[in-house]
Amino acid sequence: MMDTQRTGDYFKDILDHLLEDCQIIGFDWRYLYVNDAVARHGRKEKSELLGQRMMDVYPGIDDTPIFRLLAQCMETRTSARMLNEFVYPDGSKGCFDLSIQPIPDGLFILSLDITEHKQAKELIETQLRRLAILRAIDLAILGSTDLRLALKTILEETKAGLEADIVQVELYNPHTFMIETAAAIGNRSRDMERISVSLGEGVGGKAALERRTVAVPNLADAGLAGPLIAVMAKEDAQALYSTPLIAKGTLIGVINVILRSPFTAPQEWLDFFETLAGQTSIAIESAKAFENLQRANLDLKMAYETTIEGWSRALDLRDKETEGHTLRVTEMTLKLTHMAGMTEDEFIHVRRGALLHDIGKMGVPDHILLKPGKLTDEEWVAMRKHPTFAFELLSPIAFLRHAIDIPFCHHEKWDGSGYPRGLKGEEIPLAARLFAVVDVWDALRSDRPYRQGWPEEKVREHIRTLAGTHFDPKAVELFLRVLTL
Ligand code: C2E
Ligand code: SIN
Ligand code: SIN
Ligand code: FE
Ligand code: FE
């Protein structure tokens, strides 16, 4: 058991050496007690504080929120708590968590130095914000196959994340060896979007050539030459940071960040800048890969179409068709399907189907196909198989599956008397109903091994009379309208 005197000494000893600041202020604002920490944090000797009035030691303090709170506690004899943020004479920031407690002699103040804690918290918040930005960019890259859209997001997020005024992405053109602006944000003049520099030229060109971040905290010192000066002046640019965009070891461009006031970037800012550049490189790289894939796909599709056209020309030749028969009927059929309201995405199938309409004749022997006279009943059996041959030939080919209507159904008749299945009316696919009119029209106008071509007027008349029996009457009407266009 300690006596009161010894207990007091014991507590005072603890207070003296406590890491936290402890001080007692009298009613007249004089320091009655300060511990070692107060002197250390206040950057004063204890003797400079003890017995002195607060406002004499720290002139101007009586005009601060902290002083007003102390005055209030002094008067009302209440306790309070407050966060006190301030700047040391050397410019560094401090932050203290103050507990104010009234005591018989005045106020007891305990302050915890939470400067580092607060800085750590701010850093965590900054990192979290930056993480969110990287995530947004990731999503933009994943969600968009359009480089322009992805770049737009990247520029916006970079501008916000680095608190920049202008962000500019320039891409390297390996043919011209130039770095050319691809996108910019925050610029006032369009000149910014037209900047293109050689490798090594200007800040961006230097970053590209040397493959490292180039920092110009104050552009006035950068010694820029030529038109770049004018552009930067127009933008009131004061600081410029440029870092290379590199994907798989290949230079793809640079990203420039411009500020309208001089700016010396801290390391963590530079780190984030380079991280963003990494993301940007990935975005550009994957968008380019996608574009190439699309182009390859397009080339392949073109190859398909070319193959089909070549195939159909060969068929015409064998059938002794007149020059251009198939192309002519294909074009006419597309006009009709358009007028009949078929959709754009059906066109490609209609086109392929029309080009290949008589592909089934590949299964009809020459002596029948090219016979100069009328066919016997037996020969007709073989001839009427050509739509079924077409179906068998085309249906295993996935990309021609939707093109099968015309080759399979172009000899069906509206009244059900056609072949191969005897379909009737609207059972016959629309494309085939339209095509049938065009095919007969073009066949009759042409010379055949088995007869001479008919005069145009006779063909028209013939088609008119077949409306409702051989042909869909609406298809005939539409066809005759197209002929007069
Ligand atoms: P294609 O020559 O391409 O004729 C297509 C369709 O046009 C014919 O289908 C028919 O509906 C119509 N068409 C063509 N020429 C005539 C004609 O002189 N008079 C009339 N009224 N309609 C004509 P279809 O009849 O089912 O014939 C299918 C294919 O059979 C023809 O295709 C052709 O390759 C062949 N073919 C038809 N008739 C003969 C023939 O008498 N001799 C020979 N060698 N082949 C024939
Ligand atoms: C650039 O085009 O890279 C930005 C301007 C400069 O290099 O100074
Ligand atoms: C098919 O798709 O089966 C060919 C045409 C038709 O529908 O009859
Ligand atoms: Fe046919
Ligand atoms: Fe034909």
Coordinates of C-alpha atoms and ligand atoms in Angstrom, one line a residue:
M1 CA 0.0 0.0 0.0
M2 CA 1.5 3.3 -1.0
D3 CA 1.0 6.6 0.8
T4 CA -0.7 9.5 -0.9
Q5 CA 2.6 11.4 -1.4
R6 CA 4.3 8.4 -2.9
T7 CA 1.3 7.7 -5.1
G8 CA 1.3 11.3 -6.4
D9 CA 5.1 11.0 -7.2
Y10 CA 4.4 7.7 -8.9
F11 CA 1.7 9.1 -11.1
K12 CA 3.7 12.2 -11.9
D13 CA 6.6 10.0 -12.9
I14 CA 4.3 8.1 -15.3
L15 CA 2.9 11.3 -16.8
D16 CA 6.3 12.8 -17.3
H17 CA 7.4 9.9 -19.4
L18 CA 4.2 9.1 -21.1
L19 CA 4.4 8.9 -24.9
E20 CA 1.3 11.0 -25.2
D21 CA 1.2 14.7 -24.5
C22 CA -0.1 15.8 -21.0
Q23 CA -0.4 19.4 -20.0
I24 CA -2.2 21.4 -17.4
I25 CA -3.3 24.9 -18.3
G26 CA -4.3 27.4 -15.5
F27 CA -7.4 29.7 -15.6
D28 CA -5.0 32.5 -16.7
W29 CA -3.8 30.3 -19.7
R30 CA -0.4 29.7 -18.2
Y31 CA 1.2 26.3 -18.6
L32 CA 1.2 24.7 -15.1
Y33 CA 2.5 21.3 -16.1
V34 CA 3.9 19.9 -19.3
N35 CA 5.4 16.4 -19.7
D36 CA 8.4 15.5 -21.9
A37 CA 6.2 14.6 -24.9
V38 CA 4.6 18.1 -25.0
A39 CA 8.1 19.7 -25.2
R40 CA 9.2 17.2 -27.8
H41 CA 6.1 17.6 -30.0
G42 CA 5.9 21.3 -29.4
R43 CA 9.5 21.6 -30.3
K44 CA 10.1 23.8 -27.3
E45 CA 12.1 23.4 -24.0
K46 CA 9.9 22.8 -21.0
S47 CA 11.3 26.1 -19.6
E48 CA 9.9 28.0 -22.6
L49 CA 6.5 26.8 -21.7
L50 CA 6.1 26.5 -17.9
G51 CA 4.6 29.7 -16.4
Q52 CA 4.1 31.2 -19.9
R53 CA 0.7 32.0 -21.3
M54 CA -0.4 29.9 -24.3
M55 CA -1.0 32.9 -26.6
D56 CA 2.4 34.3 -25.8
V57 CA 4.1 31.0 -26.7
Y58 CA 2.0 30.4 -29.8
P59 CA 0.9 33.9 -31.1
G60 CA -2.4 33.7 -32.9
I61 CA -3.6 30.6 -31.1
D62 CA -6.4 32.5 -29.5
D63 CA -8.0 32.8 -32.9
T64 CA -8.3 29.0 -33.5
P65 CA -11.1 26.5 -33.0
I66 CA -9.0 24.6 -30.5
F67 CA -8.5 27.7 -28.3
R68 CA -12.2 28.5 -28.5
L69 CA -13.0 24.9 -27.4
L70 CA -10.5 25.2 -24.5
A71 CA -12.1 28.5 -23.4
Q72 CA -15.5 26.9 -23.4
C73 CA -14.3 24.0 -21.3
M74 CA -12.6 26.4 -18.9
E75 CA -15.8 28.4 -18.5
T76 CA -18.4 25.7 -18.3
R77 CA -16.2 23.1 -16.5
T78 CA -17.0 20.4 -19.1
S79 CA -14.8 17.9 -20.8
A80 CA -14.4 17.7 -24.6
R81 CA -12.6 15.9 -27.3
M82 CA -11.3 17.3 -30.6
L83 CA -9.1 16.5 -33.6
N84 CA -6.4 19.1 -34.0
E85 CA -4.7 19.3 -37.4
F86 CA -1.9 21.8 -37.9
V87 CA 1.2 22.5 -39.9
Y88 CA 4.7 22.6 -38.2
P89 CA 6.9 25.5 -39.0
D90 CA 8.9 23.2 -41.4
G91 CA 5.7 22.6 -43.4
S92 CA 5.0 19.0 -42.3
K93 CA 1.5 18.2 -41.1
G94 CA 0.6 17.1 -37.6
C95 CA -2.6 15.7 -36.3
F96 CA -3.5 15.2 -32.6
D97 CA -6.5 13.7 -30.9
L98 CA -7.2 15.9 -27.8
S99 CA -9.1 15.0 -24.6
I100 CA -9.8 18.0 -22.4
Q101 CA -10.7 17.5 -18.8
P102 CA -11.5 20.2 -16.2
I103 CA -9.5 20.0 -13.0
P104 CA -9.5 22.3 -9.9
D105 CA -6.5 24.2 -11.3
G106 CA -7.8 24.7 -14.8
L107 CA -7.7 22.1 -17.6
F108 CA -5.9 18.9 -18.1
I109 CA -5.2 18.1 -21.7
L110 CA -4.1 14.7 -23.0
S111 CA -3.2 14.6 -26.7
L112 CA -2.5 11.6 -28.8
D113 CA -0.2 12.0 -31.8
I114 CA -2.2 10.3 -34.5
T115 CA -0.3 12.0 -37.4
E116 CA 1.1 8.7 -38.7
H117 CA -2.1 6.9 -38.1
K118 CA -3.9 9.5 -40.1
Q119 CA -1.3 9.5 -42.9
A120 CA -1.6 5.7 -43.1
K121 CA -5.4 6.0 -43.3
E122 CA -5.2 8.6 -46.1
L123 CA -2.8 6.4 -47.9
I124 CA -5.1 3.4 -47.6
E125 CA -8.0 5.5 -48.9
T126 CA -5.9 6.7 -51.8
Q127 CA -4.9 3.1 -52.6
L128 CA -8.5 2.0 -52.4
R129 CA -9.5 4.7 -54.8
R130 CA -6.8 3.7 -57.1
L131 CA -7.8 0.1 -56.9
A132 CA -11.3 1.1 -57.8
I133 CA -9.9 3.0 -60.8
L134 CA -7.8 0.0 -61.9
R135 CA -11.0 -2.1 -61.6
A136 CA -13.0 0.3 -63.7
I137 CA -10.3 0.2 -66.4
D138 CA -10.2 -3.6 -66.2
L139 CA -14.0 -3.7 -66.8
A140 CA -13.7 -1.2 -69.6
I141 CA -11.1 -3.5 -71.2
L142 CA -13.1 -6.6 -70.8
G143 CA -16.5 -5.0 -71.7
S144 CA -15.4 -3.3 -74.8
T145 CA -13.9 -4.6 -78.0
D146 CA -13.8 -1.0 -79.2
L147 CA -10.4 0.6 -78.6
R148 CA -11.9 4.1 -78.7
L149 CA -14.3 3.4 -75.9
A150 CA -11.7 1.7 -73.8
L151 CA -9.3 4.6 -74.3
K152 CA -12.0 7.0 -73.3
T153 CA -12.5 5.3 -69.9
I154 CA -8.8 5.0 -69.4
L155 CA -8.3 8.7 -70.0
E156 CA -11.1 9.7 -67.7
E157 CA -10.0 7.4 -64.9
T158 CA -6.4 8.5 -65.3
K159 CA -7.3 12.1 -65.2
A160 CA -9.3 11.7 -62.0
G161 CA -6.9 9.3 -60.3
L162 CA -3.8 11.4 -60.9
E163 CA -5.7 14.7 -60.5
A164 CA -4.4 15.8 -63.8
D165 CA -5.7 18.5 -66.2
I166 CA -5.0 16.8 -69.5
V167 CA -4.3 13.2 -70.3
Q168 CA -3.2 12.2 -73.8
V169 CA -2.5 8.8 -75.3
E170 CA -0.1 8.7 -78.3
L171 CA 0.4 5.5 -80.3
Y172 CA 3.6 4.5 -82.0
N173 CA 3.3 4.1 -85.8
P174 CA 6.1 1.7 -86.8
H175 CA 5.9 2.7 -90.4
T176 CA 6.5 6.4 -89.9
F177 CA 8.5 6.0 -86.6
M178 CA 6.2 8.7 -85.2
I179 CA 4.3 8.9 -82.0
E180 CA 0.8 10.1 -82.9
T181 CA -2.0 11.3 -80.6
A182 CA -4.8 8.7 -80.5
A183 CA -7.0 10.3 -77.8
A184 CA -6.9 13.2 -75.4
I185 CA -9.0 14.5 -72.6
G186 CA -9.1 17.9 -70.8
N187 CA -7.5 19.8 -73.6
R188 CA -8.8 23.2 -74.7
S189 CA -7.4 23.2 -78.2
R190 CA -7.7 20.5 -80.8
D191 CA -4.0 21.1 -81.6
M192 CA -3.4 18.8 -78.7
E193 CA -5.1 15.9 -80.6
R194 CA -2.9 16.5 -83.7
I195 CA 0.4 16.3 -82.0
S196 CA 2.7 13.8 -83.6
V197 CA 6.4 13.6 -82.7
S198 CA 9.4 11.5 -83.8
L199 CA 11.0 9.1 -81.4
G200 CA 13.2 11.1 -79.1
E201 CA 11.5 14.4 -79.9
G202 CA 9.8 16.3 -77.0
V203 CA 9.0 14.7 -73.7
G204 CA 6.8 11.9 -75.0
G205 CA 9.2 11.1 -77.8
K206 CA 11.9 10.8 -75.2
A207 CA 9.9 8.5 -72.9
A208 CA 9.2 6.3 -76.0
L209 CA 12.8 6.2 -77.2
E210 CA 14.3 5.7 -73.7
R211 CA 11.4 3.5 -72.6
R212 CA 11.2 5.1 -69.2
T213 CA 9.0 7.7 -67.4
V214 CA 10.1 11.2 -68.2
A215 CA 9.1 13.8 -65.6
V216 CA 9.0 17.5 -66.2
P217 CA 7.8 19.2 -63.0
N218 CA 8.1 22.6 -64.6
L219 CA 7.7 22.8 -68.4
A220 CA 9.4 26.2 -68.5
D221 CA 12.7 24.3 -67.8
A222 CA 12.1 21.6 -70.4
G223 CA 13.6 23.3 -73.4
L224 CA 10.8 22.2 -75.7
A225 CA 11.3 23.1 -79.3
G226 CA 9.1 24.0 -82.3
P227 CA 5.4 23.5 -82.5
L228 CA 5.2 21.7 -79.1
I229 CA 5.9 24.9 -77.3
A230 CA 2.9 26.6 -78.9
V231 CA 0.6 23.7 -78.1
M232 CA 1.7 23.6 -74.5
A233 CA 1.4 27.4 -74.2
K234 CA -2.1 27.3 -75.6
E235 CA -3.0 24.7 -73.0
D236 CA -1.3 26.6 -70.2
A237 CA 0.6 23.4 -69.5
Q238 CA 3.1 23.7 -66.6
A239 CA 4.0 20.1 -65.7
L240 CA 4.3 17.1 -68.0
Y241 CA 4.8 13.4 -67.2
S242 CA 5.2 10.9 -69.9
T243 CA 5.6 7.1 -69.6
P244 CA 5.9 4.5 -72.4
L245 CA 3.2 2.0 -73.3
I246 CA 4.8 -1.3 -73.8
A247 CA 3.1 -4.6 -74.5
K248 CA 5.0 -7.9 -74.7
G249 CA 8.3 -5.9 -75.0
T250 CA 7.0 -3.9 -77.9
L251 CA 6.6 -0.1 -77.8
I252 CA 3.0 0.8 -78.6
G253 CA 3.0 4.4 -77.5
V254 CA 3.1 6.8 -74.6
I255 CA 0.7 8.2 -72.1
N256 CA 1.2 11.8 -71.2
V257 CA -0.2 13.5 -68.1
I258 CA -0.3 17.3 -68.1
L259 CA -1.0 19.7 -65.2
R260 CA -1.7 23.4 -65.4
S261 CA 0.5 24.1 -62.4
P262 CA 4.1 23.0 -61.7
F263 CA 4.0 19.7 -60.0
T264 CA 6.7 17.5 -58.4
A265 CA 5.2 14.0 -58.3
P266 CA 5.7 11.9 -55.2
Q267 CA 6.9 8.3 -55.7
E268 CA 3.5 6.7 -55.1
W269 CA 2.0 9.0 -57.8
L270 CA 4.6 7.9 -60.3
D271 CA 4.1 4.3 -59.3
F272 CA 0.3 4.6 -60.0
F273 CA 1.0 6.4 -63.2
E274 CA 3.1 3.5 -64.4
T275 CA 0.5 1.0 -63.3
L276 CA -2.1 2.8 -65.3
A277 CA 0.2 2.8 -68.3
G278 CA 0.5 -1.0 -67.9
Q279 CA -3.3 -1.3 -67.9
T280 CA -3.5 1.0 -70.9
S281 CA -1.0 -1.2 -72.8
I282 CA -3.1 -4.3 -72.1
A283 CA -6.3 -2.5 -73.3
I284 CA -4.7 -1.4 -76.5
E285 CA -3.1 -4.8 -77.1
S286 CA -6.3 -6.7 -76.6
A287 CA -8.3 -4.3 -78.7
K288 CA -5.8 -4.7 -81.5
A289 CA -5.8 -8.5 -81.2
F290 CA -9.6 -8.4 -81.4
E291 CA -9.5 -6.1 -84.5
N292 CA -7.1 -8.5 -86.2
L293 CA -9.3 -11.5 -85.3
Q294 CA -12.3 -9.6 -86.8
R295 CA -10.3 -8.9 -89.9
A296 CA -9.2 -12.5 -90.2
N297 CA -12.8 -13.5 -89.8
L298 CA -13.9 -11.0 -92.5
D299 CA -11.2 -12.4 -94.8
L300 CA -12.6 -15.9 -94.2
K301 CA -16.1 -14.8 -94.9
M302 CA -15.0 -13.1 -98.1
A303 CA -13.3 -16.3 -99.0
Y304 CA -16.6 -18.2 -98.5
E305 CA -18.5 -15.7 -100.6
T306 CA -15.9 -15.9 -103.4
T307 CA -16.0 -19.6 -103.3
I308 CA -19.8 -19.6 -103.6
E309 CA -19.7 -17.2 -106.5
G310 CA -17.1 -19.3 -108.3
W311 CA -19.1 -22.4 -107.7
S312 CA -22.3 -20.9 -109.1
R313 CA -20.4 -19.7 -112.2
A314 CA -19.2 -23.2 -112.8
L315 CA -22.8 -24.5 -112.5
D316 CA -24.0 -21.9 -115.1
L317 CA -21.3 -23.1 -117.4
R318 CA -22.3 -26.7 -117.1
D319 CA -26.0 -25.9 -117.5
K320 CA -25.2 -24.0 -120.7
E321 CA -26.9 -21.0 -119.0
T322 CA -26.7 -17.7 -120.6
E323 CA -23.9 -15.4 -119.4
G324 CA -24.7 -13.9 -116.0
H325 CA -28.0 -15.8 -115.5
T326 CA -27.3 -16.6 -111.9
L327 CA -26.0 -13.2 -110.9
R328 CA -29.0 -11.6 -112.6
V329 CA -31.6 -13.7 -110.8
T330 CA -29.7 -13.3 -107.5
E331 CA -29.8 -9.5 -107.8
M332 CA -33.4 -9.5 -108.8
T333 CA -34.4 -11.8 -105.9
L334 CA -32.6 -9.6 -103.4
K335 CA -34.6 -6.6 -104.6
L336 CA -37.8 -8.6 -104.2
T337 CA -37.0 -9.9 -100.7
H338 CA -36.1 -6.4 -99.7
M339 CA -39.5 -5.1 -100.9
A340 CA -41.3 -8.1 -99.3
G341 CA -39.8 -6.9 -95.9
M342 CA -37.3 -9.6 -95.2
T343 CA -34.6 -8.4 -92.8
E344 CA -31.0 -7.5 -93.5
D345 CA -29.6 -10.5 -91.8
E346 CA -31.6 -12.8 -94.0
F347 CA -30.1 -11.2 -97.1
I348 CA -26.8 -13.1 -96.9
H349 CA -28.7 -16.4 -96.8
V350 CA -31.0 -15.4 -99.7
R351 CA -28.0 -14.4 -101.7
R352 CA -26.1 -17.6 -101.2
G353 CA -29.3 -19.6 -101.8
A354 CA -30.0 -17.8 -105.1
L355 CA -26.4 -18.2 -106.3
L356 CA -26.6 -21.9 -105.6
H357 CA -30.2 -22.5 -106.6
D358 CA -29.5 -25.2 -109.2
I359 CA -26.5 -26.8 -107.4
G360 CA -28.6 -30.0 -107.3
K361 CA -28.2 -30.3 -111.1
M362 CA -24.7 -31.5 -110.2
G363 CA -26.5 -34.8 -109.6
V364 CA -28.2 -34.8 -113.1
P365 CA -26.2 -36.5 -115.8
D366 CA -25.0 -34.5 -118.8
H367 CA -27.0 -36.4 -121.3
I368 CA -30.2 -35.4 -119.6
L369 CA -29.2 -31.9 -118.6
L370 CA -27.8 -31.0 -122.0
K371 CA -30.4 -32.9 -124.0
P372 CA -31.4 -30.8 -127.0
G373 CA -35.0 -32.0 -127.0
K374 CA -37.9 -32.8 -124.6
L375 CA -37.2 -35.0 -121.6
T376 CA -38.7 -38.5 -121.4
D377 CA -40.7 -39.5 -118.2
E378 CA -37.6 -41.4 -117.0
E379 CA -35.4 -38.4 -117.6
W380 CA -37.8 -36.2 -115.8
V381 CA -37.6 -38.4 -112.7
A382 CA -33.8 -37.7 -112.6
M383 CA -34.3 -34.0 -113.4
R384 CA -36.9 -33.5 -110.6
K385 CA -34.4 -34.8 -108.1
H386 CA -32.2 -31.8 -108.4
P387 CA -33.8 -29.9 -105.4
T388 CA -33.4 -32.9 -103.2
F389 CA -29.8 -33.3 -104.3
A390 CA -29.3 -29.7 -103.3
F391 CA -30.7 -30.3 -99.8
E392 CA -28.5 -33.3 -99.3
L393 CA -25.5 -31.4 -100.6
L394 CA -26.0 -28.2 -98.6
S395 CA -27.5 -29.3 -95.3
P396 CA -24.3 -30.7 -93.8
I397 CA -22.5 -27.4 -94.4
A398 CA -23.3 -25.3 -91.3
F399 CA -22.9 -21.8 -92.8
L400 CA -25.2 -22.8 -95.8
R401 CA -27.9 -24.3 -93.7
H402 CA -30.0 -21.1 -93.7
A403 CA -29.4 -20.7 -97.4
I404 CA -31.2 -24.0 -98.3
D405 CA -34.8 -22.7 -98.9
I406 CA -34.2 -21.6 -102.4
P407 CA -32.2 -24.6 -103.7
F408 CA -34.6 -27.0 -102.0
C409 CA -38.0 -25.3 -102.7
H410 CA -37.6 -23.3 -106.0
H411 CA -39.7 -25.8 -108.0
E412 CA -42.6 -26.0 -105.5
K413 CA -45.7 -24.4 -106.9
W414 CA -48.4 -22.2 -105.1
D415 CA -51.2 -24.7 -106.0
G416 CA -49.2 -27.6 -104.6
S417 CA -48.4 -29.2 -108.0
G418 CA -44.6 -28.6 -107.8
Y419 CA -41.7 -30.8 -106.6
P420 CA -40.0 -32.3 -104.7
R421 CA -42.5 -32.2 -101.8
G422 CA -45.6 -30.7 -103.3
L423 CA -45.7 -27.9 -100.8
K424 CA -48.6 -25.5 -101.1
G425 CA -49.1 -21.7 -100.6
E426 CA -47.2 -20.3 -97.6
E427 CA -45.8 -23.7 -96.8
I428 CA -43.3 -22.7 -99.4
P429 CA -40.6 -20.5 -97.9
L430 CA -41.0 -16.8 -98.9
A431 CA -37.6 -16.6 -100.5
A432 CA -38.3 -19.6 -102.6
R433 CA -41.7 -18.2 -103.8
L434 CA -40.1 -15.0 -104.8
F435 CA -37.1 -16.7 -106.4
A436 CA -39.3 -19.1 -108.5
V437 CA -40.8 -16.2 -110.4
V438 CA -37.4 -14.7 -111.2
D439 CA -35.9 -18.0 -112.2
V440 CA -38.7 -18.8 -114.7
W441 CA -38.6 -15.3 -116.1
D442 CA -34.8 -15.5 -116.7
A443 CA -35.0 -19.1 -118.0
L444 CA -37.7 -18.2 -120.6
R445 CA -35.8 -15.2 -121.9
S446 CA -32.7 -17.3 -122.5
D447 CA -31.8 -19.8 -125.2
R448 CA -31.8 -23.3 -123.8
P449 CA -30.3 -26.5 -125.3
Y450 CA -34.0 -27.6 -125.7
R451 CA -35.5 -24.3 -127.1
Q452 CA -34.9 -20.7 -128.1
G453 CA -35.4 -17.8 -125.7
W454 CA -38.8 -16.1 -125.6
P455 CA -39.4 -12.4 -126.3
E456 CA -39.7 -10.3 -123.2
E457 CA -43.3 -9.4 -123.6
K458 CA -44.3 -13.1 -124.0
V459 CA -42.4 -14.0 -120.8
R460 CA -44.2 -11.3 -118.8
E461 CA -47.6 -12.4 -120.1
H462 CA -46.8 -16.0 -119.3
I463 CA -45.8 -15.2 -115.7
R464 CA -48.9 -13.1 -115.2
T465 CA -51.1 -16.1 -116.2
L466 CA -49.3 -18.3 -113.7
A467 CA -50.2 -16.1 -110.7
G468 CA -52.2 -18.2 -108.2
T469 CA -51.3 -21.6 -109.9
H470 CA -47.6 -21.9 -110.3
F471 CA -46.7 -18.7 -108.4
D472 CA -47.7 -16.8 -105.3
P473 CA -49.9 -14.0 -106.7
K474 CA -48.3 -11.5 -104.4
A475 CA -44.8 -12.5 -105.6
V476 CA -45.9 -12.0 -109.2
E477 CA -47.3 -8.6 -108.4
L478 CA -44.2 -7.5 -106.6
F479 CA -42.0 -8.9 -109.5
L480 CA -43.9 -7.0 -112.2
R481 CA -43.6 -3.8 -110.2
V482 CA -39.8 -4.3 -109.9
L483 CA -39.6 -4.9 -113.6
T484 CA -41.1 -1.5 -114.3
L485 CA -38.8 0.4 -111.9
Ligands
C2E1 P1 -34.3 -24.3 -116.2 O1 -34.0 -24.3 -117.7 O2 -33.5 -23.4 -115.4 O3 -35.8 -23.8 -116.1 C1 -36.3 -23.4 -114.9 C2 -37.8 -23.3 -114.9 O4 -38.2 -22.3 -115.8 C3 -38.5 -24.6 -115.4 O5 -38.7 -25.5 -114.3 C4 -39.8 -24.1 -115.8 O6 -40.7 -23.8 -114.7 C5 -39.4 -22.8 -116.5 N1 -39.2 -23.0 -117.9 C6 -38.0 -23.1 -118.5 N2 -38.1 -23.3 -119.8 C7 -39.4 -23.4 -120.1 C8 -40.2 -23.6 -121.2 O7 -39.7 -23.7 -122.4 N3 -41.6 -23.5 -121.1 C9 -42.1 -23.3 -119.9 N4 -43.5 -23.3 -119.9 N5 -41.5 -23.2 -118.8 C10 -40.1 -23.2 -118.9 P2 -38.9 -27.0 -114.7 O8 -39.9 -27.2 -115.7 O9 -39.2 -27.7 -113.4 O10 -37.5 -27.5 -115.2 C11 -36.4 -27.6 -114.4 C12 -35.2 -27.8 -115.2 O11 -35.4 -29.0 -116.0 C13 -34.9 -26.7 -116.2 O12 -34.3 -25.7 -115.6 C14 -34.1 -27.5 -117.2 O13 -32.7 -27.6 -116.8 C15 -34.7 -28.9 -117.2 N6 -35.7 -29.0 -118.4 C16 -36.9 -28.6 -118.3 N7 -37.5 -28.9 -119.5 C17 -36.6 -29.5 -120.3 C18 -36.6 -30.0 -121.7 O14 -37.5 -29.9 -122.4 N8 -35.4 -30.5 -122.1 C19 -34.3 -30.5 -121.4 N9 -33.1 -30.9 -121.9 N10 -34.2 -30.0 -120.1 C20 -35.4 -29.5 -119.6
SIN2 C1 4.1 14.7 -76.8 O1 3.7 14.8 -77.9 O2 4.7 13.7 -76.5 C2 3.7 15.6 -75.7 C3 4.4 16.9 -75.9 C4 5.8 16.8 -75.6 O3 6.4 15.8 -75.9 O4 6.4 17.7 -75.0
SIN3 C1 -36.2 -26.6 -95.1 O1 -35.8 -25.7 -94.4 O2 -36.6 -27.7 -94.8 C2 -36.2 -26.3 -96.6 C3 -37.4 -25.5 -97.1 C4 -38.7 -25.8 -96.3 O3 -38.9 -25.3 -95.2 O4 -39.5 -26.5 -96.9
FE4 FE -34.0 -25.6 -110.8
FE5 FE -32.1 -21.1 -112.9

